[in-house]
XYZ file of C-alpha atoms in Angstrom:
474
model
C 85.689 71.565 70.642
C 86.897 71.175 74.245
C 88.017 74.263 76.142
C 91.452 74.076 77.733
C 91.920 75.262 81.271
C 93.570 78.696 81.581
C 97.317 78.516 82.064
C 98.708 79.154 85.545
C 99.967 82.724 85.764
C 103.737 82.852 85.267
C 105.563 84.075 88.327
C 108.600 86.291 87.792
C 111.847 84.349 87.944
C 114.404 86.195 90.080
C 118.072 85.201 89.927
C 120.019 85.776 93.144
C 123.769 85.850 93.667
C 125.730 87.081 96.692
C 129.441 87.762 96.834
C 132.490 89.302 98.399
C 136.248 89.514 97.832
C 137.867 86.137 98.455
C 141.163 87.722 99.542
C 139.512 88.609 102.846
C 138.607 85.067 103.941
C 142.046 83.871 105.130
C 142.749 87.293 106.659
C 139.524 87.470 108.702
C 138.221 83.935 109.417
C 134.960 85.127 111.026
C 133.978 87.335 108.090
C 132.805 84.810 105.487
C 130.510 82.912 107.904
C 128.883 86.218 108.886
C 128.406 87.240 105.253
C 126.925 83.833 104.423
C 124.432 84.316 107.246
C 123.474 87.681 105.741
C 123.149 86.050 102.316
C 120.913 83.342 103.787
C 118.684 86.020 105.311
C 118.418 87.815 101.968
C 117.465 84.512 100.294
C 114.822 83.988 102.986
C 113.351 87.462 102.469
C 113.430 87.118 98.687
C 111.378 83.932 98.875
C 108.620 85.885 100.634
C 107.836 87.680 97.383
C 105.444 86.059 94.950
C 108.293 84.999 92.689
C 110.412 82.017 91.771
C 113.895 82.582 93.212
C 116.922 80.994 91.516
C 119.710 81.222 94.118
C 123.146 80.401 92.646
C 124.965 80.910 95.934
C 127.981 82.910 97.069
C 130.846 83.947 94.791
C 134.342 84.986 95.861
C 136.245 85.702 92.642
C 135.864 86.393 88.919
C 135.914 82.704 87.970
C 133.015 81.918 90.300
C 131.247 85.002 88.928
C 131.556 83.642 85.392
C 130.168 80.272 86.506
C 127.233 82.023 88.197
C 126.641 84.013 85.006
C 126.196 80.802 83.014
C 123.770 79.351 85.563
C 121.681 82.523 85.561
C 121.737 82.776 81.779
C 120.419 79.215 81.522
C 117.708 79.971 84.102
C 116.145 82.651 81.834
C 115.529 85.052 84.709
C 113.354 88.152 84.585
C 115.575 90.030 87.053
C 119.018 89.334 88.521
C 119.639 90.515 92.100
C 123.283 90.845 93.110
C 123.905 91.137 96.860
C 127.079 93.081 97.679
C 127.941 91.729 101.119
C 131.304 93.515 101.303
C 133.822 94.894 98.855
C 134.057 92.914 95.606
C 135.578 93.746 92.240
C 133.579 94.631 89.143
C 135.033 91.601 87.332
C 132.888 89.409 89.563
C 129.559 90.951 88.551
C 130.045 92.424 85.068
C 129.944 88.974 83.383
C 126.663 88.250 85.158
C 125.208 91.561 84.020
C 126.413 91.057 80.455
C 125.477 87.412 79.924
C 122.283 86.926 81.866
C 120.003 88.587 79.326
C 118.020 90.139 82.193
C 118.048 93.475 84.028
C 120.291 93.536 87.095
C 119.494 95.053 90.502
C 122.351 95.433 92.989
C 121.508 95.470 96.684
C 123.751 96.728 99.471
C 122.246 95.640 102.787
C 124.611 95.936 105.744
C 123.891 93.804 108.854
C 122.370 96.564 111.031
C 121.570 100.263 110.938
C 125.111 101.276 111.983
C 128.446 99.912 113.209
C 129.526 99.716 116.844
C 132.570 101.943 116.430
C 134.062 101.267 119.862
C 134.196 97.485 119.500
C 134.600 96.866 115.754
C 137.871 95.658 114.281
C 138.691 95.521 110.549
C 136.941 92.204 110.005
C 133.738 93.417 111.656
C 133.840 96.631 109.611
C 134.173 94.737 106.325
C 130.752 93.151 106.881
C 129.347 96.686 106.575
C 131.359 97.541 103.466
C 128.841 96.650 100.750
C 128.528 100.332 99.879
C 132.195 100.509 98.941
C 131.955 98.655 95.576
C 128.661 100.243 94.550
C 130.219 103.232 92.708
C 132.704 100.813 91.127
C 129.868 98.686 89.775
C 128.035 101.766 88.520
C 131.118 103.018 86.689
C 131.891 99.619 85.181
C 128.281 99.054 84.120
C 128.268 102.439 82.408
C 131.421 101.623 80.451
C 130.203 98.209 79.293
C 126.734 99.507 78.403
C 124.653 97.841 81.138
C 121.906 99.892 82.854
C 122.568 100.385 86.566
C 120.077 100.303 89.438
C 120.573 99.657 93.146
C 118.952 99.611 96.590
C 120.985 100.404 99.723
C 119.908 99.825 103.314
C 120.344 97.196 106.024
C 119.122 93.618 106.374
C 115.879 94.362 108.218
C 115.298 97.788 106.641
C 111.658 97.643 105.538
C 112.064 100.758 103.417
C 114.785 99.037 101.439
C 112.749 95.841 101.123
C 109.773 97.858 99.879
C 112.004 99.233 97.107
C 113.342 95.774 96.325
C 109.772 94.492 96.155
C 108.888 97.272 93.732
C 111.634 96.100 91.361
C 110.466 92.494 91.659
C 106.857 93.438 90.913
C 107.999 95.485 87.923
C 110.012 92.491 86.715
C 106.844 90.424 87.029
C 104.892 92.855 84.870
C 107.725 92.934 82.338
C 107.590 89.136 82.279
C 103.838 89.151 81.641
C 104.358 91.526 78.712
C 107.288 89.532 77.306
C 105.470 86.195 77.518
C 101.855 87.372 77.202
C 99.283 86.355 74.628
C 96.970 89.184 73.649
C 93.768 88.613 71.708
C 92.616 91.095 69.061
C 89.166 90.259 67.727
C 87.135 92.008 65.038
C 88.185 95.291 63.463
C 89.053 98.883 64.270
C 86.224 101.211 65.225
C 85.982 103.204 61.963
C 87.946 106.443 62.044
C 89.855 105.986 65.305
C 93.334 106.736 63.995
C 94.764 107.205 67.489
C 93.958 103.680 68.700
C 94.967 101.773 65.563
C 97.840 99.453 66.412
C 100.660 97.953 64.363
C 100.780 94.401 65.717
C 104.487 94.041 64.990
C 105.248 97.038 67.211
C 103.505 95.389 70.171
C 106.072 92.607 70.000
C 108.831 95.073 69.107
C 108.199 97.274 72.136
C 106.917 94.837 74.741
C 107.463 91.295 73.522
C 104.653 88.761 73.683
C 102.280 87.596 70.965
C 99.155 89.096 69.431
C 96.593 86.453 68.487
C 94.376 87.703 65.649
C 90.848 86.396 66.221
C 87.638 86.441 64.221
C 84.220 86.997 65.731
C 83.460 83.593 64.267
C 85.933 82.169 66.800
C 83.537 83.440 69.439
C 80.403 82.509 67.486
C 81.189 78.786 67.316
C 81.936 78.688 71.037
C 78.746 80.513 71.951
C 76.759 78.033 69.841
C 78.207 75.169 71.892
C 77.243 76.651 75.275
C 74.814 74.444 77.208
C 71.813 75.683 79.153
C 73.253 74.600 82.501
C 76.349 76.689 81.801
C 74.139 79.689 81.093
C 72.268 79.086 84.337
C 75.550 78.993 86.277
C 76.716 82.228 84.661
C 73.383 83.892 85.450
C 73.739 82.832 89.086
C 77.245 84.296 89.152
C 75.957 87.503 87.568
C 73.209 87.948 90.142
C 75.754 87.440 92.907
C 78.239 89.963 91.491
C 75.842 92.647 90.219
C 72.856 94.608 91.297
C 70.308 94.419 88.466
C 68.384 97.528 87.458
C 64.698 97.266 86.614
C 65.581 98.127 83.012
C 67.363 94.774 82.491
C 65.441 92.588 80.027
C 65.683 88.916 80.945
C 66.218 87.835 77.331
C 69.134 90.276 76.954
C 70.650 89.126 80.246
C 70.422 85.460 79.242
C 72.108 86.202 75.916
C 74.899 88.146 77.660
C 75.434 85.181 80.003
C 75.658 82.787 77.038
C 78.208 85.054 75.342
C 80.131 85.267 78.635
C 80.491 81.490 78.743
C 81.669 81.564 75.122
C 84.222 84.233 76.032
C 85.526 82.088 78.880
C 86.092 79.276 76.381
C 87.738 81.609 73.883
C 90.196 82.898 76.472
C 91.008 79.362 77.628
C 91.352 77.904 74.132
C 93.754 80.621 72.979
C 95.454 80.982 76.375
C 94.891 84.745 76.393
C 96.196 87.221 78.945
C 94.170 90.114 77.508
C 91.569 90.825 74.839
C 90.580 93.823 72.706
C 87.550 93.627 70.430
C 85.046 95.470 68.256
C 82.567 94.582 65.531
C 80.111 96.997 63.990
C 77.518 94.489 62.761
C 74.398 95.124 60.711
C 70.614 94.726 61.073
C 70.634 92.407 64.064
C 72.732 89.642 62.469
C 74.685 87.254 64.721
C 77.954 89.191 64.777
C 76.158 92.355 65.822
C 74.432 90.393 68.582
C 77.747 88.944 69.726
C 79.395 92.364 69.866
C 76.441 93.803 71.781
C 76.423 90.893 74.219
C 80.072 91.060 75.296
C 79.926 93.636 78.075
C 78.966 91.272 80.878
C 81.513 88.594 79.993
C 84.287 91.103 79.333
C 83.730 92.723 82.733
C 83.828 89.366 84.504
C 87.013 88.440 82.631
C 88.628 91.761 83.551
C 87.775 91.266 87.210
C 89.568 87.935 87.269
C 92.740 89.260 85.658
C 92.122 88.970 81.900
C 91.489 92.604 80.897
C 89.079 93.071 78.019
C 88.656 96.411 76.244
C 86.164 97.402 73.589
C 86.652 99.488 70.448
C 89.620 97.333 69.345
C 91.771 99.122 71.903
C 94.757 96.801 72.127
C 97.148 99.294 73.714
C 94.596 100.066 76.406
C 93.999 96.385 77.149
C 97.788 96.183 77.592
C 97.750 99.201 79.918
C 94.938 97.519 81.856
C 97.063 94.365 82.095
C 99.975 96.364 83.508
C 97.745 97.922 86.164
C 96.102 94.628 87.045
C 99.435 92.864 87.535
C 100.486 95.654 89.883
C 97.381 94.763 91.903
C 95.654 98.030 91.057
C 92.864 96.916 88.732
C 92.661 99.074 85.641
C 89.314 99.917 84.067
C 88.657 100.941 80.432
C 88.342 104.733 80.531
C 88.022 107.936 78.486
C 87.065 111.544 79.172
C 83.355 112.225 79.639
C 82.994 115.791 80.908
C 84.697 118.510 82.943
C 83.106 119.802 86.127
C 84.549 123.245 86.818
C 82.240 123.883 89.754
C 83.570 120.894 91.704
C 87.051 120.985 90.086
C 86.894 117.369 88.919
C 87.291 115.529 85.633
C 84.519 113.024 84.949
C 85.776 109.927 83.150
C 84.768 106.347 82.441
C 83.371 104.378 79.487
C 80.389 102.506 78.208
C 80.891 98.750 78.037
C 83.167 96.628 80.235
C 84.751 97.755 83.479
C 87.033 96.288 86.153
C 84.489 95.062 88.690
C 87.103 94.355 91.354
C 87.820 98.074 91.862
C 84.232 99.288 92.064
C 83.336 101.573 94.964
C 80.167 99.582 95.554
C 78.355 96.594 94.094
C 78.348 97.220 90.328
C 75.052 97.720 88.525
C 73.837 96.080 85.332
C 71.562 98.461 83.437
C 69.470 97.520 80.426
C 69.945 99.796 77.415
C 67.774 99.938 74.335
C 70.614 101.552 72.418
C 74.396 101.670 72.788
C 75.509 105.174 71.907
C 77.790 105.163 68.873
C 77.493 101.385 68.491
C 74.963 98.982 67.058
C 72.889 96.665 69.176
C 71.353 96.732 72.637
C 71.446 94.799 75.883
C 72.986 95.106 79.347
C 75.799 97.459 80.306
C 77.900 97.973 83.429
C 77.607 101.005 85.692
C 79.875 101.781 88.640
C 82.252 104.279 90.211
C 85.924 103.332 90.777
C 86.859 102.963 94.440
C 87.265 106.373 96.073
C 90.774 107.458 96.978
C 94.104 107.750 95.134
C 94.111 106.592 91.513
C 96.529 106.513 88.598
C 95.700 106.891 84.929
C 97.901 104.686 82.732
C 97.999 104.786 78.942
C 100.323 103.451 76.273
C 101.146 106.117 73.718
C 102.915 105.600 70.413
C 105.344 108.045 68.850
C 105.653 108.794 65.168
C 108.582 106.375 64.840
C 106.598 103.548 66.425
C 108.077 103.608 69.928
C 105.746 103.092 72.862
C 105.710 105.247 75.971
C 103.898 104.879 79.255
C 101.799 107.934 80.087
C 100.524 108.361 83.645
C 98.912 110.856 85.972
C 97.924 110.553 89.633
C 94.713 111.937 91.093
C 91.956 111.057 93.540
C 88.461 109.712 92.906
C 85.947 111.656 94.997
C 82.249 111.299 95.615
C 79.474 113.292 93.999
C 76.645 113.041 91.468
C 77.063 110.549 88.610
C 75.166 109.816 85.435
C 72.873 106.783 85.441
C 73.260 105.725 81.810
C 74.976 102.335 81.981
C 78.515 103.732 81.933
C 81.394 103.478 84.373
C 81.932 107.031 85.642
C 84.358 108.456 88.193
C 85.001 111.998 89.390
C 88.762 112.516 89.514
C 90.385 115.440 91.340
C 93.883 116.242 90.045
C 94.396 119.137 92.436
C 94.239 121.749 89.691
C 91.934 123.341 87.146
C 90.202 120.520 85.190
C 90.735 122.316 81.905
C 94.462 122.778 82.459
C 94.872 119.114 83.411
C 92.891 117.996 80.352
C 95.078 120.063 78.047
C 98.265 118.646 79.604
C 96.964 115.058 79.448
C 95.892 115.402 75.835
C 99.253 116.911 74.857
C 101.114 113.893 76.273
C 100.441 111.752 73.210
C 98.019 109.426 74.980
C 95.217 107.931 72.897
C 91.666 108.757 73.893
C 91.397 105.592 76.018
C 93.458 104.476 79.015
C 93.305 102.432 82.208
C 92.031 103.934 85.469
C 93.731 102.104 88.359
C 93.547 102.363 92.132
C 96.460 103.626 94.209
C 99.536 105.692 93.417
C 101.475 103.740 90.800
C 104.147 106.174 89.667
C 106.959 104.502 91.666
C 106.045 101.108 90.177
C 105.718 102.577 86.688
C 109.144 104.226 86.994
C 110.626 100.823 87.779
C 108.759 99.204 84.881
C 109.893 101.911 82.479
C 113.479 101.353 83.599
C 113.289 97.576 83.091
C 111.518 97.753 79.713
C 113.361 100.747 78.284
C 110.090 102.579 77.653
C 109.786 106.311 78.221
C 107.540 107.318 81.121
C 105.626 110.586 80.730
C 104.240 111.880 84.039
C 101.424 114.386 83.552
C 100.613 117.049 86.126
C 99.000 120.358 85.192
């Protein structure tokens, strides 16, 4: 069996159309050339984002709007950006919004911060009139049942471009979810009702595909791993990790062999994420595989393929969301409350997101995995100190998903040395009150711990996906 190379990450495809009212062009001959220059600048700025831009040009009437709508529909865009250069009628953009099959963002970017009132004539003013049709578009979108969102500013307004970039990044994450392939290997950790996942509802809420895997899919790939591949993975491991004295060489070599097998599994099934668990029995091969996955899963997570233990598919999806926002996202649960220091201690045994570690992560040898069978090496680190966001995917009684998030700050202090990821998170309030509010949100007992303040990005993602966003603050 030959492993396929991982697919190139799909960039978000952004449709772009600019327009204005054609009745103006014969009246003010200098206006259209100026607006086209503004449109060219917007196209230039849009191409600076890590996205594929489909620019269908400038429209001047409803007929050209309908033609643009067909081009954008055929392009299968993840987000349509409509640039209002001056006044234009709703009939020019409503067909695009209705037919494209993608969310629409309207941008109103006038040429400069303000007009020169002493020198401007009507034609010069009209180049600043992109705000005029914005309420018209909002009202028309409401009546035809199309969600409305917009960004207003001026051409070189970095605040406006930051907001536009936020929508583009959110469209990219939505695209990953819609087109993603998510591995689910093994079986549910017995008794964990809260994390059990209806596979159909993953596709129903987010899109994408869940690939049901057997541990035997991993077993056959691990059996095919060659010694030189193990040696290369061991060299990589020693470069990435600090090794504790408790690491047993035989356990480390086995973990490296399983890691190579995991790389092949991810490539062969073209996976964007992976959730797994197998209980095992009496040291048989499946128990050994499950116990040996921590190293490989952590390395996968660090390179953008989040892997979560305990069959936690919704958390691996939350980790994927965080990772695609450039914020990491490490497998996390509550560990303890520290009322003296007013922090919540959280983390998990097993894999972690190595790319967001505060320092070089540690591999610690464990003779027993608490609550799980087997033994071997486990990852220990503290998430990078500073602002963080917790992100979970909750599920309501009727099957709908919701994004649940809370912002805090990872601070320094004493940590356990037991082969777990552990971080001390300050939420600016009593740890007990925050824990009660977080638990009442409907989040499962696992989530992703990501770096930075992600609420603005998550609000955009919730808008584009139609998911509810629950923001938790005690």
